[in-house]
Coordinates of C-alpha atoms in Angstrom, one line a residue:
M8 CA -5.8 -77.5 -18.3
R9 CA -2.6 -77.1 -17.1
A10 CA 0.9 -76.1 -17.6
A11 CA 4.7 -75.9 -17.3
A12 CA 6.7 -73.5 -15.0
L13 CA 10.3 -73.1 -15.5
Y14 CA 11.4 -73.6 -12.2
S15 CA 9.9 -76.0 -9.3
A16 CA 12.0 -75.9 -6.6
A17 CA 10.3 -67.5 -17.1
G18 CA -3.3 -44.5 -30.9
T19 CA -2.8 -41.1 -32.1
L20 CA 0.9 -42.8 -33.2
L21 CA 0.0 -44.9 -34.8
L22 CA -0.2 -42.9 -38.4
T23 CA 2.7 -41.7 -37.8
T24 CA 4.7 -44.8 -36.8
L25 CA 3.3 -48.1 -38.2
A26 CA 6.4 -48.0 -40.8
A27 CA 8.2 -49.2 -38.0
A28 CA 6.0 -52.2 -37.1
P29 CA 6.1 -55.4 -39.4
A30 CA 3.9 -55.4 -42.1
G31 CA 1.5 -58.1 -42.8
G32 CA -0.1 -60.5 -40.1
V33 CA -3.3 -59.7 -40.9
P34 CA -5.2 -61.6 -37.6
A35 CA -6.7 -64.8 -38.9
A36 CA -9.5 -64.1 -36.5
G37 CA -10.6 -60.8 -38.4
A38 CA -9.0 -58.5 -41.0
P39 CA -8.7 -55.3 -41.5
G40 CA -12.7 -53.8 -42.0
S41 CA -16.5 -54.3 -40.6
G42 CA -15.6 -58.8 -39.7
P43 CA -15.5 -59.6 -36.6
G44 CA -11.9 -58.9 -35.0
A45 CA -11.0 -56.2 -37.1
A46 CA -11.3 -53.5 -34.2
E47 CA -9.2 -55.7 -32.3
L48 CA -6.7 -56.0 -34.9
R49 CA -7.1 -52.1 -35.9
G50 CA -6.2 -52.1 -31.4
T51 CA -3.5 -53.8 -31.2
E52 CA -2.1 -52.0 -34.4
V53 CA -2.5 -48.9 -32.7
A54 CA -1.1 -50.3 -29.7
A55 CA 2.0 -52.0 -30.7
A56 CA 3.1 -48.9 -33.0
R57 CA 2.9 -46.8 -29.9
A58 CA 5.2 -49.0 -27.5
H59 CA 7.6 -49.0 -30.8
A60 CA 7.8 -45.4 -30.0
T61 CA 7.8 -45.8 -26.4
G62 CA 10.0 -49.1 -25.5
I63 CA 11.3 -50.4 -21.8
A64 CA 12.3 -48.7 -19.2
F65 CA 14.7 -51.1 -17.6
G66 CA 15.8 -50.3 -14.4
A67 CA 16.9 -53.0 -11.0
C68 CA 14.6 -55.5 -11.0
S69 CA 12.8 -55.1 -7.3
A70 CA 12.4 -58.5 -4.8
A71 CA 8.4 -58.6 -5.7
E72 CA 9.8 -58.9 -9.8
V73 CA 13.0 -61.5 -9.6
P74 CA 14.1 -62.1 -6.3
K75 CA 18.4 -62.4 -6.0
A76 CA 18.3 -61.1 -9.8
P77 CA 22.0 -60.8 -10.7
S78 CA 22.6 -56.9 -12.2
A79 CA 22.7 -58.2 -15.8
V80 CA 19.1 -58.8 -15.3
R81 CA 17.4 -55.9 -15.6
C82 CA 13.2 -55.2 -15.3
G83 CA 10.5 -52.2 -16.2
T84 CA 6.7 -52.7 -18.2
V85 CA 4.8 -51.8 -21.1
T86 CA 1.2 -50.8 -21.5
V87 CA -0.8 -52.3 -23.1
P88 CA -4.9 -51.9 -23.4
L89 CA -7.9 -53.4 -21.2
D90 CA -9.7 -53.7 -24.4
Y91 CA -8.3 -53.6 -27.8
A92 CA -11.3 -52.8 -29.2
H93 CA -10.3 -48.9 -27.4
P94 CA -7.1 -48.8 -27.5
N95 CA -7.1 -45.4 -26.9
G96 CA -8.4 -46.2 -23.5
R97 CA -8.3 -48.1 -20.3
Q98 CA -4.6 -49.4 -20.2
I99 CA -2.6 -52.0 -17.6
K100 CA 1.1 -52.5 -17.3
L101 CA 2.2 -55.6 -17.3
T102 CA 5.7 -56.4 -16.1
V103 CA 8.6 -57.4 -17.6
S104 CA 12.7 -59.1 -17.2
R105 CA 15.2 -59.2 -19.6
G106 CA 19.1 -60.8 -19.4
P107 CA 21.2 -59.6 -22.4
A108 CA 22.8 -62.0 -24.3
T109 CA 26.3 -63.1 -23.1
Q110 CA 27.5 -62.7 -26.4
K111 CA 30.1 -65.9 -24.8
D112 CA 30.4 -69.4 -26.2
P113 CA 30.1 -71.6 -23.2
R114 CA 31.8 -74.1 -25.8
N115 CA 35.5 -71.6 -26.5
S116 CA 35.6 -68.8 -24.1
K117 CA 36.9 -66.8 -26.8
R118 CA 35.0 -66.7 -29.5
K119 CA 32.0 -64.1 -30.0
V120 CA 28.6 -65.0 -30.4
P121 CA 26.7 -63.0 -32.7
R122 CA 23.6 -61.5 -30.7
Q123 CA 20.1 -62.9 -32.1
G124 CA 17.8 -60.7 -30.9
A125 CA 15.2 -61.3 -27.6
L126 CA 13.7 -64.4 -26.7
V127 CA 10.5 -64.1 -24.6
Y128 CA 9.0 -67.7 -22.8
N129 CA 5.5 -68.2 -21.5
P130 CA 5.8 -71.1 -19.1
G131 CA 2.1 -71.6 -19.0
G132 CA -0.5 -71.8 -17.1
P133 CA -3.2 -69.6 -17.8
G134 CA -1.9 -67.6 -15.1
A135 CA 2.1 -68.7 -14.9
S136 CA 5.2 -65.7 -15.0
S137 CA 8.0 -65.5 -16.3
M138 CA 9.9 -63.0 -14.9
F139 CA 12.5 -65.5 -13.8
F140 CA 13.5 -67.1 -17.3
P141 CA 16.9 -64.7 -17.3
L142 CA 18.2 -66.9 -14.6
V143 CA 18.3 -69.4 -16.8
A144 CA 20.8 -68.4 -18.2
A145 CA 23.2 -70.0 -15.4
V146 CA 21.5 -73.4 -16.0
P147 CA 24.2 -75.6 -18.4
E148 CA 21.7 -76.6 -20.9
W149 CA 20.7 -73.1 -22.5
Q150 CA 24.1 -71.5 -22.3
R151 CA 24.6 -71.6 -25.7
I152 CA 21.0 -70.0 -26.5
A153 CA 21.4 -67.4 -23.3
S154 CA 25.3 -66.4 -25.7
A155 CA 23.3 -65.2 -28.2
Y156 CA 19.8 -64.3 -27.0
D157 CA 18.4 -61.6 -24.4
L158 CA 16.3 -64.3 -22.4
V159 CA 13.2 -62.0 -21.8
G160 CA 10.6 -63.0 -19.2
Y161 CA 7.2 -61.2 -18.2
A162 CA 3.9 -61.7 -15.9
P163 CA 0.8 -61.9 -18.2
R164 CA -2.3 -59.8 -17.4
G165 CA -3.8 -60.3 -14.1
V166 CA -0.2 -62.4 -13.4
G167 CA 1.7 -60.5 -10.4
R168 CA 2.6 -57.2 -10.7
S169 CA 0.7 -56.9 -14.0
A170 CA -2.9 -55.6 -13.6
P171 CA -3.4 -58.7 -10.7
L172 CA -6.5 -60.3 -10.6
S173 CA -7.8 -61.9 -7.4
C174 CA -11.5 -63.7 -6.5
Q175 CA -11.3 -64.4 -2.9
D176 CA -9.2 -64.1 0.0
P177 CA -6.3 -65.5 -0.3
K178 CA -6.6 -67.5 3.3
R179 CA -9.2 -69.3 2.4
F180 CA -7.7 -70.7 -0.8
V181 CA -5.4 -72.4 1.0
A182 CA -7.4 -73.6 3.8
A183 CA -6.2 -77.3 5.0
P184 CA -7.2 -79.8 5.0
T185 CA -9.8 -80.8 2.4
A186 CA -11.0 -84.0 1.0
S187 CA -10.3 -85.6 -2.3
P188 CA -13.2 -88.0 -3.2
T189 CA -13.0 -90.6 -6.3
H190 CA -15.8 -90.9 -6.4
P191 CA -17.7 -88.5 -4.4
S192 CA -21.4 -88.6 -2.8
E193 CA -24.3 -87.1 -3.7
S194 CA -24.0 -84.3 -1.3
Y195 CA -20.0 -83.2 -1.3
K196 CA -20.9 -82.4 -5.0
Q197 CA -24.1 -80.3 -3.8
Q198 CA -21.2 -78.8 -1.8
R199 CA -18.4 -78.6 -4.6
I200 CA -21.1 -76.9 -7.0
A201 CA -22.3 -74.6 -4.5
Q202 CA -18.3 -73.7 -3.9
A203 CA -17.8 -73.1 -8.0
K204 CA -20.8 -70.6 -8.0
A205 CA -19.4 -68.7 -5.1
Y206 CA -15.9 -68.7 -6.5
A207 CA -17.3 -67.6 -10.1
H208 CA -19.2 -65.1 -8.0
G209 CA -16.3 -63.7 -6.9
C210 CA -14.6 -63.4 -9.5
A211 CA -17.0 -61.1 -10.7
Q212 CA -17.0 -58.6 -8.0
H213 CA -13.4 -58.5 -7.2
A214 CA -12.8 -57.7 -11.0
G215 CA -16.5 -55.5 -12.2
S216 CA -15.9 -54.6 -15.6
T217 CA -12.5 -56.2 -16.5
L218 CA -13.5 -59.6 -16.4
P219 CA -13.9 -60.3 -19.9
F220 CA -10.6 -59.1 -21.3
Y221 CA -8.9 -61.7 -19.5
T222 CA -8.8 -64.1 -22.3
S223 CA -6.4 -66.0 -24.7
L224 CA -6.8 -64.1 -28.0
N225 CA -5.5 -60.4 -25.8
N226 CA -2.7 -62.7 -24.2
A227 CA -1.8 -63.1 -27.6
R228 CA -2.3 -59.4 -28.4
D229 CA 0.0 -58.7 -25.4
L230 CA 2.5 -60.7 -27.0
D231 CA 3.3 -58.5 -30.3
V232 CA 2.2 -54.9 -28.6
L233 CA 5.9 -56.5 -26.3
R234 CA 7.2 -58.0 -29.5
A235 CA 7.1 -54.5 -30.4
A236 CA 8.4 -52.9 -27.4
L237 CA 11.5 -54.5 -27.1
G238 CA 12.2 -53.4 -30.6
E239 CA 11.9 -56.5 -32.5
D240 CA 10.8 -56.9 -35.7
R241 CA 10.1 -60.3 -35.7
L242 CA 8.8 -62.3 -32.4
T243 CA 11.4 -65.5 -31.4
F244 CA 9.2 -67.0 -28.9
M245 CA 8.8 -70.1 -27.2
G246 CA 5.8 -70.9 -24.7
A247 CA 5.5 -74.7 -22.9
S248 CA 2.2 -75.9 -22.6
Y249 CA -0.8 -73.4 -22.0
G250 CA 2.1 -71.3 -23.5
T251 CA 1.3 -73.3 -26.9
Y252 CA -1.9 -72.1 -27.5
F253 CA -2.1 -68.6 -27.4
G254 CA 2.0 -68.8 -29.2
A255 CA 0.1 -70.5 -32.1
M256 CA -3.0 -67.8 -31.5
Y257 CA -0.1 -65.9 -32.4
A258 CA 1.0 -67.2 -35.0
T259 CA -2.1 -67.5 -37.1
M260 CA -2.8 -64.4 -36.3
F261 CA 0.1 -62.4 -36.6
P262 CA 2.2 -64.9 -39.0
S263 CA 4.3 -62.2 -40.7
H264 CA 5.6 -61.4 -37.1
V265 CA 7.3 -64.7 -36.2
R266 CA 11.0 -65.3 -36.6
R267 CA 11.2 -68.6 -34.4
M268 CA 8.6 -70.3 -32.8
V269 CA 8.8 -73.1 -30.5
L270 CA 5.9 -75.0 -29.0
D271 CA 6.9 -77.4 -25.7
A272 CA 4.5 -79.2 -24.8
A273 CA 1.6 -78.4 -26.9
V274 CA -1.7 -78.1 -26.6
D275 CA -4.3 -79.7 -29.0
P276 CA -5.9 -76.0 -30.4
D277 CA -8.9 -78.0 -31.6
P278 CA -11.8 -75.3 -31.0
E279 CA -13.7 -78.0 -30.2
K280 CA -11.4 -79.2 -27.5
I281 CA -11.0 -75.8 -25.9
W282 CA -11.1 -76.0 -22.7
Y283 CA -13.8 -78.2 -21.8
R284 CA -12.9 -81.7 -23.3
N285 CA -9.6 -80.9 -23.4
N286 CA -9.4 -81.5 -19.6
L287 CA -11.4 -85.0 -19.5
E288 CA -8.8 -86.0 -22.2
Q289 CA -6.3 -84.7 -19.6
S290 CA -7.5 -86.5 -16.5
A291 CA -7.8 -89.7 -18.7
A292 CA -3.6 -89.1 -19.7
F293 CA -3.5 -88.7 -16.0
E294 CA -4.1 -91.7 -14.6
E295 CA -0.9 -93.4 -17.4
R296 CA 0.8 -91.4 -15.7
W297 CA 0.8 -92.4 -12.2
A298 CA 0.6 -95.8 -13.0
D299 CA 4.2 -95.1 -14.8
F300 CA 5.1 -93.6 -11.6
R301 CA 3.7 -96.5 -9.4
D302 CA 4.4 -99.3 -11.8
W303 CA 8.4 -97.1 -10.8
I304 CA 7.8 -97.4 -7.3
A305 CA 6.8 -101.3 -7.3
R306 CA 10.7 -101.9 -9.2
H307 CA 12.0 -100.0 -6.2
D308 CA 10.0 -101.6 -3.3
D309 CA 13.5 -102.2 -1.7
V310 CA 14.0 -99.0 -1.2
Y311 CA 10.3 -97.7 -0.8
R312 CA 8.2 -101.0 0.9
L313 CA 5.2 -99.9 -0.8
G314 CA 5.0 -103.5 -2.5
D315 CA 6.1 -104.7 -5.6
T316 CA 3.1 -104.5 -8.2
A317 CA 1.5 -101.2 -9.3
E318 CA -1.8 -102.1 -7.5
K319 CA 0.0 -103.0 -4.2
V320 CA 1.4 -99.5 -4.3
Q321 CA -2.0 -98.1 -4.9
R322 CA -3.6 -100.0 -1.9
G323 CA -1.3 -98.2 -0.4
Y324 CA -1.9 -94.6 -1.2
D325 CA -6.0 -95.5 -0.9
T326 CA -4.4 -96.7 2.5
A327 CA -2.9 -92.7 3.2
R328 CA -6.0 -91.2 1.9
K329 CA -8.3 -93.6 4.2
R330 CA -5.9 -92.4 7.0
L331 CA -5.3 -88.8 6.6
A332 CA -9.1 -88.2 6.3
G333 CA -9.6 -89.6 9.5
K334 CA -6.6 -87.6 11.1
A335 CA -5.0 -85.0 9.1
A336 CA -0.9 -85.2 9.3
G337 CA 1.0 -81.2 10.5
G338 CA -3.1 -80.6 10.5
T339 CA -3.1 -79.2 7.7
V340 CA -2.4 -81.8 5.3
G341 CA -5.2 -84.2 4.0
P342 CA -6.3 -86.8 1.2
G343 CA -6.7 -83.6 -0.6
Q344 CA -3.1 -81.7 -0.1
L345 CA -2.0 -85.6 -1.0
Q346 CA -3.1 -85.7 -3.7
S347 CA -2.4 -82.7 -5.1
T348 CA 2.0 -83.2 -4.3
L349 CA 1.7 -86.9 -5.8
L350 CA -0.1 -85.2 -9.3
K351 CA 2.7 -83.5 -9.8
A352 CA 5.0 -86.7 -10.4
A353 CA 2.8 -86.8 -13.1
Y354 CA 4.3 -83.4 -14.3
S355 CA 8.1 -84.9 -14.1
D356 CA 9.7 -88.1 -13.7
A357 CA 12.7 -86.0 -11.3
Y358 CA 9.5 -85.5 -8.6
W359 CA 8.9 -89.6 -8.1
P360 CA 11.8 -90.3 -5.6
S361 CA 10.5 -87.6 -3.0
R362 CA 7.5 -88.6 -3.7
A363 CA 7.5 -91.9 -3.0
Q364 CA 9.9 -91.3 -0.2
A365 CA 6.8 -88.8 1.5
L366 CA 4.4 -90.9 0.3
S367 CA 6.7 -94.5 2.2
A368 CA 7.2 -92.6 5.7
Y369 CA 4.3 -91.4 6.2
L370 CA 2.6 -95.3 5.3
H371 CA 5.7 -96.2 8.1
G372 CA 4.8 -94.4 11.0
D373 CA 6.5 -90.8 9.5
P374 CA 4.5 -87.9 8.3
K375 CA 7.4 -84.7 8.5
P376 CA 8.3 -85.2 4.6
L377 CA 4.6 -85.0 3.2
V378 CA 3.5 -82.5 6.4
E379 CA 6.6 -80.5 4.6
M380 CA 6.4 -81.2 0.8
A381 CA 2.2 -81.0 1.2
A382 CA 1.5 -78.9 3.7
P383 CA 0.1 -75.2 2.2
S384 CA 2.3 -72.1 2.6
P385 CA 0.3 -69.3 4.0
K386 CA 3.3 -66.7 2.8
A387 CA 2.8 -68.8 -0.8
A388 CA -1.1 -68.4 -0.2
A389 CA -1.8 -65.1 -2.4
E390 CA 0.6 -66.4 -5.4
A391 CA -1.6 -69.3 -5.8
E392 CA -5.0 -67.6 -5.8
N393 CA -3.9 -65.3 -8.3
L394 CA -3.0 -67.7 -10.6
N395 CA -5.9 -69.8 -9.7
A396 CA -7.9 -66.5 -10.3
V397 CA -6.3 -66.2 -13.9
Y398 CA -6.9 -69.5 -14.3
T399 CA -10.1 -69.6 -14.2
A400 CA -11.0 -66.1 -15.8
V401 CA -8.7 -67.4 -18.9
E402 CA -10.0 -70.8 -19.5
C403 CA -13.8 -69.8 -18.8
N404 CA -14.0 -66.5 -20.7
D405 CA -11.5 -67.7 -24.0
A406 CA -14.9 -70.9 -25.2
P407 CA -18.5 -72.1 -24.1
W408 CA -18.6 -74.6 -21.4
P409 CA -21.4 -76.7 -20.8
T410 CA -23.6 -74.4 -17.5
D411 CA -25.7 -78.1 -17.2
W412 CA -24.5 -79.8 -14.4
K413 CA -26.1 -83.1 -15.5
V414 CA -23.3 -83.0 -18.4
W415 CA -20.9 -82.5 -16.5
D416 CA -21.6 -85.2 -14.0
R417 CA -22.0 -87.7 -16.4
D418 CA -19.0 -87.3 -18.2
N419 CA -17.1 -87.0 -15.2
T420 CA -18.8 -90.4 -13.8
R421 CA -17.9 -92.3 -16.6
L422 CA -13.9 -91.0 -17.2
A423 CA -13.9 -91.5 -13.0
R424 CA -14.5 -95.4 -13.2
M425 CA -11.4 -96.4 -15.6
A426 CA -9.6 -92.7 -14.6
P427 CA -10.3 -92.4 -10.8
F428 CA -6.4 -90.5 -9.7
E429 CA -7.2 -86.8 -10.8
T430 CA -10.6 -86.6 -12.9
W431 CA -13.3 -85.2 -10.3
D432 CA -9.9 -82.7 -8.7
N433 CA -9.7 -81.2 -12.3
A434 CA -13.5 -81.4 -12.9
W435 CA -14.4 -79.2 -9.7
M436 CA -11.4 -76.9 -10.6
N437 CA -12.4 -75.7 -14.1
L438 CA -16.9 -76.8 -12.8
P439 CA -16.6 -72.5 -11.8
C440 CA -17.1 -72.1 -15.6
A441 CA -20.7 -74.0 -15.5
Y442 CA -21.9 -71.1 -13.9
W443 CA -19.1 -68.1 -15.0
P444 CA -20.7 -64.3 -15.2
A445 CA -19.6 -63.0 -18.3
P446 CA -20.1 -63.5 -21.8
R447 CA -18.4 -66.3 -23.4
Q448 CA -16.2 -66.3 -26.9
Q449 CA -15.9 -68.7 -30.4
P450 CA -12.0 -70.0 -29.8
L451 CA -9.5 -69.4 -33.0
D452 CA -9.8 -72.1 -35.4
V453 CA -5.8 -72.1 -35.1
R454 CA -4.4 -72.7 -38.1
T455 CA -1.4 -71.5 -41.0
G456 CA -1.1 -71.9 -45.0
R457 CA 2.0 -73.7 -46.0
G458 CA 4.8 -70.4 -46.5
E459 CA 2.5 -68.2 -44.4
L460 CA 4.6 -68.7 -41.4
P461 CA 8.4 -70.0 -40.6
T462 CA 8.6 -73.3 -39.8
V463 CA 7.6 -73.6 -36.2
L464 CA 9.5 -76.3 -33.6
I465 CA 6.8 -79.0 -31.6
L466 CA 8.1 -80.5 -28.9
A467 CA 6.8 -83.1 -27.3
A468 CA 6.6 -86.2 -24.7
E469 CA 4.9 -89.0 -25.6
R470 CA 2.9 -89.9 -22.8
D471 CA 3.0 -86.9 -21.6
A472 CA -0.1 -86.3 -18.6
A473 CA -0.6 -82.6 -18.8
A474 CA -0.9 -82.6 -23.0
P475 CA -1.9 -85.2 -24.1
Y476 CA 0.5 -86.6 -26.8
P477 CA -2.5 -86.5 -29.6
G478 CA -2.3 -82.3 -29.2
A479 CA 1.0 -82.3 -30.7
L480 CA -0.4 -83.8 -33.5
E481 CA -2.9 -82.4 -33.8
M482 CA -0.8 -79.0 -33.6
N483 CA 1.3 -80.5 -36.5
R484 CA -1.3 -80.5 -38.2
R485 CA -2.8 -77.1 -38.1
L486 CA 0.6 -75.3 -38.4
A487 CA 1.5 -76.0 -42.1
G488 CA 5.0 -76.6 -42.2
S489 CA 6.0 -76.9 -38.5
V490 CA 8.3 -79.8 -37.3
L491 CA 7.5 -82.6 -34.0
V492 CA 10.3 -84.1 -32.3
T493 CA 9.2 -86.3 -29.4
E494 CA 10.5 -87.9 -27.2
R495 CA 9.5 -91.4 -26.7
D496 CA 8.4 -93.1 -24.2
A497 CA 8.8 -90.8 -21.6
G498 CA 6.1 -88.3 -19.6
T499 CA 7.8 -85.2 -18.7
H500 CA 5.5 -81.7 -19.4
G501 CA 8.2 -79.5 -21.1
I502 CA 10.7 -81.1 -22.2
G503 CA 13.0 -78.7 -24.2
G504 CA 16.4 -77.8 -22.1
G505 CA 15.4 -80.4 -19.7
P506 CA 17.8 -84.0 -19.4
N507 CA 17.8 -85.0 -22.8
K508 CA 20.9 -83.9 -25.1
C509 CA 18.7 -85.3 -28.3
V510 CA 15.8 -83.0 -27.7
G511 CA 18.2 -80.2 -26.3
G512 CA 20.4 -80.9 -29.8
H513 CA 17.3 -79.5 -31.7
L514 CA 16.2 -77.1 -29.6
D515 CA 20.2 -75.8 -30.1
A516 CA 20.1 -76.3 -33.6
Y517 CA 17.1 -74.8 -34.4
L518 CA 17.1 -71.3 -31.9
L519 CA 21.0 -70.7 -32.9
E520 CA 20.9 -71.5 -36.6
G521 CA 17.4 -72.5 -37.9
R522 CA 18.1 -75.8 -38.5
V523 CA 15.3 -78.9 -38.1
P524 CA 15.1 -82.2 -38.4
G525 CA 12.5 -82.6 -40.6
R526 CA 8.8 -83.1 -40.3
R527 CA 8.6 -85.2 -37.4
A528 CA 11.7 -86.4 -35.9
S529 CA 12.4 -88.9 -32.4
C530 CA 14.4 -89.2 -29.5
A531 CA 15.4 -91.7 -26.8
P532 CA 13.7 -91.8 -23.7
H533 CA 16.1 -89.6 -21.7
E534 CA 17.3 -91.5 -18.2
L535 CA 14.2 -92.3 -15.3
P536 CA 15.8 -91.2 -11.6
S537 CA 17.5 -93.5 -8.7
A538 CA 14.9 -94.7 -6.3
A539 CA 18.6 -94.2 -3.6
A540 CA 19.3 -90.6 -4.0
P541 CA 15.6 -88.5 -4.5
A542 CA 16.6 -85.9 -7.2
K543 CA 15.2 -82.4 -7.6
A544 CA 13.9 -81.1 -10.7
S545 CA 15.3 -79.5 -13.1
P546 CA 15.5 -75.7 -13.0
R547 CA 13.8 -75.7 -16.9
Q548 CA 11.5 -78.9 -16.0
G549 CA 9.1 -77.2 -14.1
V550 CA 6.3 -78.8 -12.9
Q551 CA 3.8 -76.1 -11.6
A552 CA 0.6 -76.8 -14.4
R553 CA -2.4 -75.7 -13.3
P554 CA -3.1 -73.4 -10.6
A555 CA -3.6 -75.3 -6.9
T556 CA -7.3 -76.4 -6.8
R557 CA -9.6 -75.6 -3.8
S558 CA -8.8 -78.6 -2.7
A559 CA -5.2 -78.6 -2.5
M560 CA -3.3 -76.1 -1.9
S561 CA 0.5 -77.1 -4.1
L562 CA 1.4 -75.2 -7.6
R563 CA -0.9 -76.4 -10.6
R564 CA -0.5 -74.7 -13.9
P565 CA -2.9 -75.8 -16.8
V566 CA -1.5 -76.7 -19.9

């Protein structure tokens, strides 16, 4: 799957200190005793109690943690067990950032706003960091929330400086130009199978015995330790994309530890869909969003000169792919880089003008805008490879995957007939899971009964490709008492804190006052961007939906 990112352009102490931790919250994954997950539950209690007693020693943020951070934003670390079944064994440190609540009402400078605690944010992935989250306090759409909450970001296990995971040399990871055939030949398929096997082997070599511990369940447990380290009896959390999945896992495992929870661009948590089927459904949804983008370009044919129908725009895209296959633009932008760059437009329509302009310029003889936009950045290679490594490890560890190539070939060949834009690139990205050397888990059955959990606010765009809308409906059904707010006829991946004032009003009312509109509510779509003036993506709405594929270097993160 793929995810939203906030920026495009957030044991010995057990018996003596457990009383300080919230009561209850027995994980659905296993109750105390000898059942499945019981040891990990006890380990989480030990680690959370220890973190509560220790706290976080915040200090100045380094440039590697939060570049150009204001002095008010501080950074630190929280210690968590590598393996929660052995909480006193090997420990790893997760980096954390925090910006204090301003306590200033942006609408009335004379009014002091009461602080409501910490708001922890995760932008998805797996593999995305929210270390920059405190910086959104300067964004108008976030200022009311920033007045009441400390904004807390962190790098999950494996990400950035949090016990970083790697699977291959970053230089190899960003090698370009690359191909991106919509209907690959048998020889190309065999080449990608070999690459997937090598990548899975590289993950095992680099990670060694730690590889099995990069999981969504451990991400949820880490979140509870972070809650305790922050001194919060109950967690206020906002997760986007993949962050909604382990946020919902947290709600299932620790319902009494939840104060408020926002799940933005909700992933379908059905255990039968984690993660193989979810990825197939995502590829089908990308085809619909790609059609939306082409329709928009066609309506602005006077600006982009790519054709006045979606079919003509598609022919232009196909022409560009063929040209780039023959000669890479700037020496590094091939069909893979083109596809990856235009894929970003499926995550946020704020990217439509710049992507359309780059495609148009290339087809009319000027490759420079496309090269500037799509060429791999050597400076970002290590970060991109790290992101992809964490993505792969978590998704492969989380659930069983088909291990017979014939299943992958059959399913993706069928799907590519009607959804060619993204199907095979998505398959290649996840194919290492077919050859994964670590044990697979059975996905947690995410669900809560009525009254077990405070009201959860779910946000979703009706035409979201990275997190198809049926997933939000399923999340709404599984979390009893949750409320779903839908942005109709819109497809931006991650809508909280964005340009839609109706959605923003529901988000503010919930986080600031605990008010919700009813079981379900809807908002009219936000205005589409102007073709004349290429827009920059909102600092809240990001696009990075999944890690960069090995066929194209761009910031992509799974749902």
